[in-house]
mmCIF file of C-alpha atoms in Angstrom:
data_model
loop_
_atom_site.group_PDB
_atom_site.id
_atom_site.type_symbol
_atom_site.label_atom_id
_atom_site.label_comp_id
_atom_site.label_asym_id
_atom_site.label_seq_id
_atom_site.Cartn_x
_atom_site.Cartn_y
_atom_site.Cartn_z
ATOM 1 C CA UNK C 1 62.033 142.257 94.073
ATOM 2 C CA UNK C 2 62.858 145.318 96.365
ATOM 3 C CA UNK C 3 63.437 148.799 95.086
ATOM 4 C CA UNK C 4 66.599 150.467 96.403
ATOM 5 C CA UNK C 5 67.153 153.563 96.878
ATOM 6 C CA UNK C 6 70.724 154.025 95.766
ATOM 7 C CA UNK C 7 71.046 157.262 97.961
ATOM 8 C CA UNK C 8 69.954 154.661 101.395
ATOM 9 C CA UNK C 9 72.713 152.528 100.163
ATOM 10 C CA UNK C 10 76.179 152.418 102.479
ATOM 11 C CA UNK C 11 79.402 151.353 101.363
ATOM 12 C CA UNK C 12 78.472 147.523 101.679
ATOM 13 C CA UNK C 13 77.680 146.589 97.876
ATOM 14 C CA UNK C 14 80.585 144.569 98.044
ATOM 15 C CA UNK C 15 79.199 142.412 100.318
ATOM 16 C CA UNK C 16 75.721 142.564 99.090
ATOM 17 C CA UNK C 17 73.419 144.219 101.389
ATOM 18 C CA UNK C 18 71.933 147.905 101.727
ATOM 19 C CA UNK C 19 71.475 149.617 104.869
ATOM 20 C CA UNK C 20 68.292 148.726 104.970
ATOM 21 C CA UNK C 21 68.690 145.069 104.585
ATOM 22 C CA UNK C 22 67.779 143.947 100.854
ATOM 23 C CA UNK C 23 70.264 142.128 98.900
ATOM 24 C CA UNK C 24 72.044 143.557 96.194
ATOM 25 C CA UNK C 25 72.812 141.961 93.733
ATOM 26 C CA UNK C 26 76.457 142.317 91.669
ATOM 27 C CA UNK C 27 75.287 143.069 87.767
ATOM 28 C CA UNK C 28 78.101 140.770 85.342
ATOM 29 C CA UNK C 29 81.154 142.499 83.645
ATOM 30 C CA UNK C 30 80.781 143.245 80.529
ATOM 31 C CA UNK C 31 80.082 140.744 78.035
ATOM 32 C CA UNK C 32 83.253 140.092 75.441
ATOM 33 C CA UNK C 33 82.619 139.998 72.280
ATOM 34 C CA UNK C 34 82.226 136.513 70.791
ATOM 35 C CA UNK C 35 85.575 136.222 68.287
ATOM 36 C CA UNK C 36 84.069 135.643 64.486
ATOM 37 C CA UNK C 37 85.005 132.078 64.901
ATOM 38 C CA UNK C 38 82.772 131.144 67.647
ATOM 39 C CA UNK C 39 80.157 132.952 65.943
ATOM 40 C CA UNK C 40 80.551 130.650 63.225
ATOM 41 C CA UNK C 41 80.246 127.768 65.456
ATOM 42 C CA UNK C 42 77.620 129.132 66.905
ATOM 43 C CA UNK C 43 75.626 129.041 63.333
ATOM 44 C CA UNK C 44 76.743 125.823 62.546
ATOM 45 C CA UNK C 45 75.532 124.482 66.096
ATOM 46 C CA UNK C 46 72.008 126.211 65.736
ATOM 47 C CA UNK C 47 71.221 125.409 61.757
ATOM 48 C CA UNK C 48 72.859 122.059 60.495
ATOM 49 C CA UNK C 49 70.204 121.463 58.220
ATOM 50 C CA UNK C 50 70.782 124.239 56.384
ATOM 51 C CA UNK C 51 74.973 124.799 56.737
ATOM 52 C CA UNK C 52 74.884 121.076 54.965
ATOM 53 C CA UNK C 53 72.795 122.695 52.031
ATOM 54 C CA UNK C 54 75.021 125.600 51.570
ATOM 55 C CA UNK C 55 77.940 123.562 51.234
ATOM 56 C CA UNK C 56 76.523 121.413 48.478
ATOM 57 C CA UNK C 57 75.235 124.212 46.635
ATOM 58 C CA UNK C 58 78.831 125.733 46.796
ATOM 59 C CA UNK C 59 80.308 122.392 45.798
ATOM 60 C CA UNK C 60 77.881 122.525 42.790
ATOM 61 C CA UNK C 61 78.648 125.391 41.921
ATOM 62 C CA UNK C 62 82.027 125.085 41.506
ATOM 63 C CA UNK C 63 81.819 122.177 39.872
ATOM 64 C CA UNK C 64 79.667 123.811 37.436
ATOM 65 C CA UNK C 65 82.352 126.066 36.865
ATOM 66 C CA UNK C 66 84.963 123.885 36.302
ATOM 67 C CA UNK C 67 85.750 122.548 32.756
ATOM 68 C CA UNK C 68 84.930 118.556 32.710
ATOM 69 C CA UNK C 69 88.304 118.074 32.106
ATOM 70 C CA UNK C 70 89.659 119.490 35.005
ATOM 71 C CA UNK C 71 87.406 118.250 36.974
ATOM 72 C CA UNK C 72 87.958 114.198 35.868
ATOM 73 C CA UNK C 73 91.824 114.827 36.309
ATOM 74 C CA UNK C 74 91.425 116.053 39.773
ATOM 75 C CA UNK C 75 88.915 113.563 40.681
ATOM 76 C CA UNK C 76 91.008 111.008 39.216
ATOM 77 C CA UNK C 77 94.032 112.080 40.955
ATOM 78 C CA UNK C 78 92.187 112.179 44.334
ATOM 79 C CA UNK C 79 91.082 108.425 43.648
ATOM 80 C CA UNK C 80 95.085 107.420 43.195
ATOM 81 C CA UNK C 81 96.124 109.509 46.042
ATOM 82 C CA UNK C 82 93.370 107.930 47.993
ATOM 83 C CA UNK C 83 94.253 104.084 46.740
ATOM 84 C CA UNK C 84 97.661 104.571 47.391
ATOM 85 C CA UNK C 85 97.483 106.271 51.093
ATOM 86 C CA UNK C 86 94.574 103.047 51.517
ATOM 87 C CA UNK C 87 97.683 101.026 50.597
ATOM 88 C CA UNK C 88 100.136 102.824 52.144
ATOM 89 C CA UNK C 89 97.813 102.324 55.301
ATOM 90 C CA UNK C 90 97.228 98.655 54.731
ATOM 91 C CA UNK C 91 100.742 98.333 54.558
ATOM 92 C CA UNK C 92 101.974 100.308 57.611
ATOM 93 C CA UNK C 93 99.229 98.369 59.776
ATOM 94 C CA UNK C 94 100.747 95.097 58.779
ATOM 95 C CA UNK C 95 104.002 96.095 59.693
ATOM 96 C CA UNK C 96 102.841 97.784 62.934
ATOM 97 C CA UNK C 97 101.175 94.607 63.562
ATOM 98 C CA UNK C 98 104.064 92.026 63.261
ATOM 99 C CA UNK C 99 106.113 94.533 65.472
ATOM 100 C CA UNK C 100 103.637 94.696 67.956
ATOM 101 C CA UNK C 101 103.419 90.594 67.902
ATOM 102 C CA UNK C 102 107.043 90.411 67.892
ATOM 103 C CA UNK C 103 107.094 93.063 70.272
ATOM 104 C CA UNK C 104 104.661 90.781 72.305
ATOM 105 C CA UNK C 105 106.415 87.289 71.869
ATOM 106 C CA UNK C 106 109.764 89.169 72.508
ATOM 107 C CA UNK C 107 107.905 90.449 76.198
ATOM 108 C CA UNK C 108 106.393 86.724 77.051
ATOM 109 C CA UNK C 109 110.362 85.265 76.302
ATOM 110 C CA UNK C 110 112.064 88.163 78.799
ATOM 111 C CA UNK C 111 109.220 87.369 81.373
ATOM 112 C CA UNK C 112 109.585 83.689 81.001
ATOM 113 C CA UNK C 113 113.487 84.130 81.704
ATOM 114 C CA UNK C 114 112.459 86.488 84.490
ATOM 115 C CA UNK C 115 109.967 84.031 85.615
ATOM 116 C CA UNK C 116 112.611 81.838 85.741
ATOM 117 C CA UNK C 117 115.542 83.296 87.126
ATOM 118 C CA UNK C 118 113.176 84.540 90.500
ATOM 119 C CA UNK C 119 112.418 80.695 90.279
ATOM 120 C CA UNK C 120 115.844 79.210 90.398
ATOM 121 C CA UNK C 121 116.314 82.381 93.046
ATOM 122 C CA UNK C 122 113.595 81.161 95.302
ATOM 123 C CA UNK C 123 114.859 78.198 95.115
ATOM 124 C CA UNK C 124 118.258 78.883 96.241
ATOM 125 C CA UNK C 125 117.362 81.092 99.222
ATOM 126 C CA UNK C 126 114.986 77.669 100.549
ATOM 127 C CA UNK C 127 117.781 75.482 100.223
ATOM 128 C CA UNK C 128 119.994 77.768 101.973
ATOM 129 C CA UNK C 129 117.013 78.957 104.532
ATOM 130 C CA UNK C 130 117.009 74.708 105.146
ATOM 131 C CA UNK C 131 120.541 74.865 105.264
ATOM 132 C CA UNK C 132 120.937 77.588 107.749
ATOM 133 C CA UNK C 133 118.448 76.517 109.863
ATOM 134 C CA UNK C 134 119.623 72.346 109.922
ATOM 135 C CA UNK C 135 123.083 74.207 110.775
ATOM 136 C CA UNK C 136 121.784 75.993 114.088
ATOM 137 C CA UNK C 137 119.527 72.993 114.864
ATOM 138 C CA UNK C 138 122.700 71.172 115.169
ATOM 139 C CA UNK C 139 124.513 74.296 116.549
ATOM 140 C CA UNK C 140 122.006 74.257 119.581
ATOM 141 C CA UNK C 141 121.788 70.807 120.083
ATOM 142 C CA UNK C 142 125.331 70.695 120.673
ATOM 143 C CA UNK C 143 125.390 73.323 122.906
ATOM 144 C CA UNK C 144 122.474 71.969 125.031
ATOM 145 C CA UNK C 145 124.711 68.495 125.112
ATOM 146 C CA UNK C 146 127.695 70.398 126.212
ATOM 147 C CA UNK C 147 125.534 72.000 128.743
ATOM 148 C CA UNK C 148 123.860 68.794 129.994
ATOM 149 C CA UNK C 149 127.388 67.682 130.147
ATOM 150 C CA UNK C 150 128.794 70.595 132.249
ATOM 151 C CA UNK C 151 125.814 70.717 134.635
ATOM 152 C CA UNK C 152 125.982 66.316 135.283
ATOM 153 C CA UNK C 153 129.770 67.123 136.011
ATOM 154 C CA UNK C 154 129.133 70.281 138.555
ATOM 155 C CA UNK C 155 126.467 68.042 139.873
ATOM 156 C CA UNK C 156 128.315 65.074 140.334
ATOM 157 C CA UNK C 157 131.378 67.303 142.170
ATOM 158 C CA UNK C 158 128.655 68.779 144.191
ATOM 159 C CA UNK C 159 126.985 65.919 145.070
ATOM 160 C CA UNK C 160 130.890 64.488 146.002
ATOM 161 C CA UNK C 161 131.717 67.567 148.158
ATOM 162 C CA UNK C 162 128.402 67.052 149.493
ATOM 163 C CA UNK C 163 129.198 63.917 150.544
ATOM 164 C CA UNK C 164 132.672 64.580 151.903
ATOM 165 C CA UNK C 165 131.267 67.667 153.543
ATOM 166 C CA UNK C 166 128.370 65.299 155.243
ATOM 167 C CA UNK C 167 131.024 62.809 156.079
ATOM 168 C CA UNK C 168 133.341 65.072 157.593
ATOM 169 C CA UNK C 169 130.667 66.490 159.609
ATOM 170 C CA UNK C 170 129.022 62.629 160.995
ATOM 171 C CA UNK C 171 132.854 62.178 161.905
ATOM 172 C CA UNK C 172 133.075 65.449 163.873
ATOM 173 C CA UNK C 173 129.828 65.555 165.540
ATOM 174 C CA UNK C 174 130.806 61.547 166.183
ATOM 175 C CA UNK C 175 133.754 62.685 168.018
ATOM 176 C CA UNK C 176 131.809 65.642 169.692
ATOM 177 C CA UNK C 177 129.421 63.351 171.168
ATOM 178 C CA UNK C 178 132.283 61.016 172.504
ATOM 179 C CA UNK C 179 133.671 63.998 174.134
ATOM 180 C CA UNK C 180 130.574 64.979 175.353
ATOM 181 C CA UNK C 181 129.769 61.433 176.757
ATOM 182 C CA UNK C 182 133.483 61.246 178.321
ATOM 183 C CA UNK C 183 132.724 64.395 179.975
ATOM 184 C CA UNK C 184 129.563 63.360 181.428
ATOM 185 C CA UNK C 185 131.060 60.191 182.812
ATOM 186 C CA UNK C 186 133.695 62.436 183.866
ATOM 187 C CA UNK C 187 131.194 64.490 185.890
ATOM 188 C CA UNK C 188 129.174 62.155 187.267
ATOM 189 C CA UNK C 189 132.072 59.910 188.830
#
């Protein structure tokens, strides 16, 4: 490490440097306090071993103070309270068990019904889908007859005018050629 000279130093300690170039380096806030819980925490963290034999020696010695008496009541007591909330819990379980079985068979039933309602739904929506679609098949083959139909008839009158048309024209040009041949004999005699 560097030695600074704080009176070399410039305004830039917040950004870490000195003027002549070494880093500075920001020294932590003050440390809080640890609360008297944490130090407790702390001791119990760092010396099991030994927070274990304190608190049999305390529970010894309080039991040593204790008449007999008192002491087989209380530890009696504890053993019903115990039995009964071991029952109490036995009991509770079972019933939280069925519900949750009932709970369950009740959830298969409703998705079973669901299963088969989208079923029956699915269903339904094919048999209209065929439906709909055998209904336009039909639709457009209709309308391509009708079509086929119109076009043979516009055909068939334009084929006739065709013909008329052609006919009317072999008779003209007939006549034109007559004319033309009468004129010719006409000229030559």
């Amino acid at each position: 490490m560097s030695k600074i000279d704080p009176s070399n130093q410039t305004g830039s300690a917040a950004t870490g440097t000195s003027a002549q170039g070494a880093n500075v380096v920001a020294l932590p806030a003050k440390v809080a306090e640890p609360t008297p819980s944490e130090k407790v925490v702390a001791f119990v963290k760092r010396h099991p071993v030994l927070t274990i034999a304190g608190g049999v020696a305390i529970g010894v010695a309080v039991s040593a103070l204790l008449p007999r008496r008192f002491s087989r009541r209380v530890v009696a007591r504890t053993l019903d309270f115990a039995e009964a909330a071991g029952t109490a819990s036995v009991v509770l379980g079972r019933r939280a068990g069925d519900k949750a079985h009932d709970v369950g068979i009740d959830a298969r039933k409703q998705a079973s019904r669901l299963a088969d309602r989208a079923e029956k739904a699915s269903d339904l929506a094919v048999l209209n889908l065929e439906k709909y679609g055998l209904a336009a098949v039909a639709t457009v083959s209709a309308l391509g007859r009708a079509t086929a139909r119109r076009a043979s008839r516009l055909g068939d009158a334009a084929a006739d005018t065709a013909n008329r048309i052609g006919d009317a024209a072999s008779v003209r040009s007939n006549k034109v050629l007559h004319m033309a041949e009468d004129l010719r004999k006409r000229v030559k005699s």
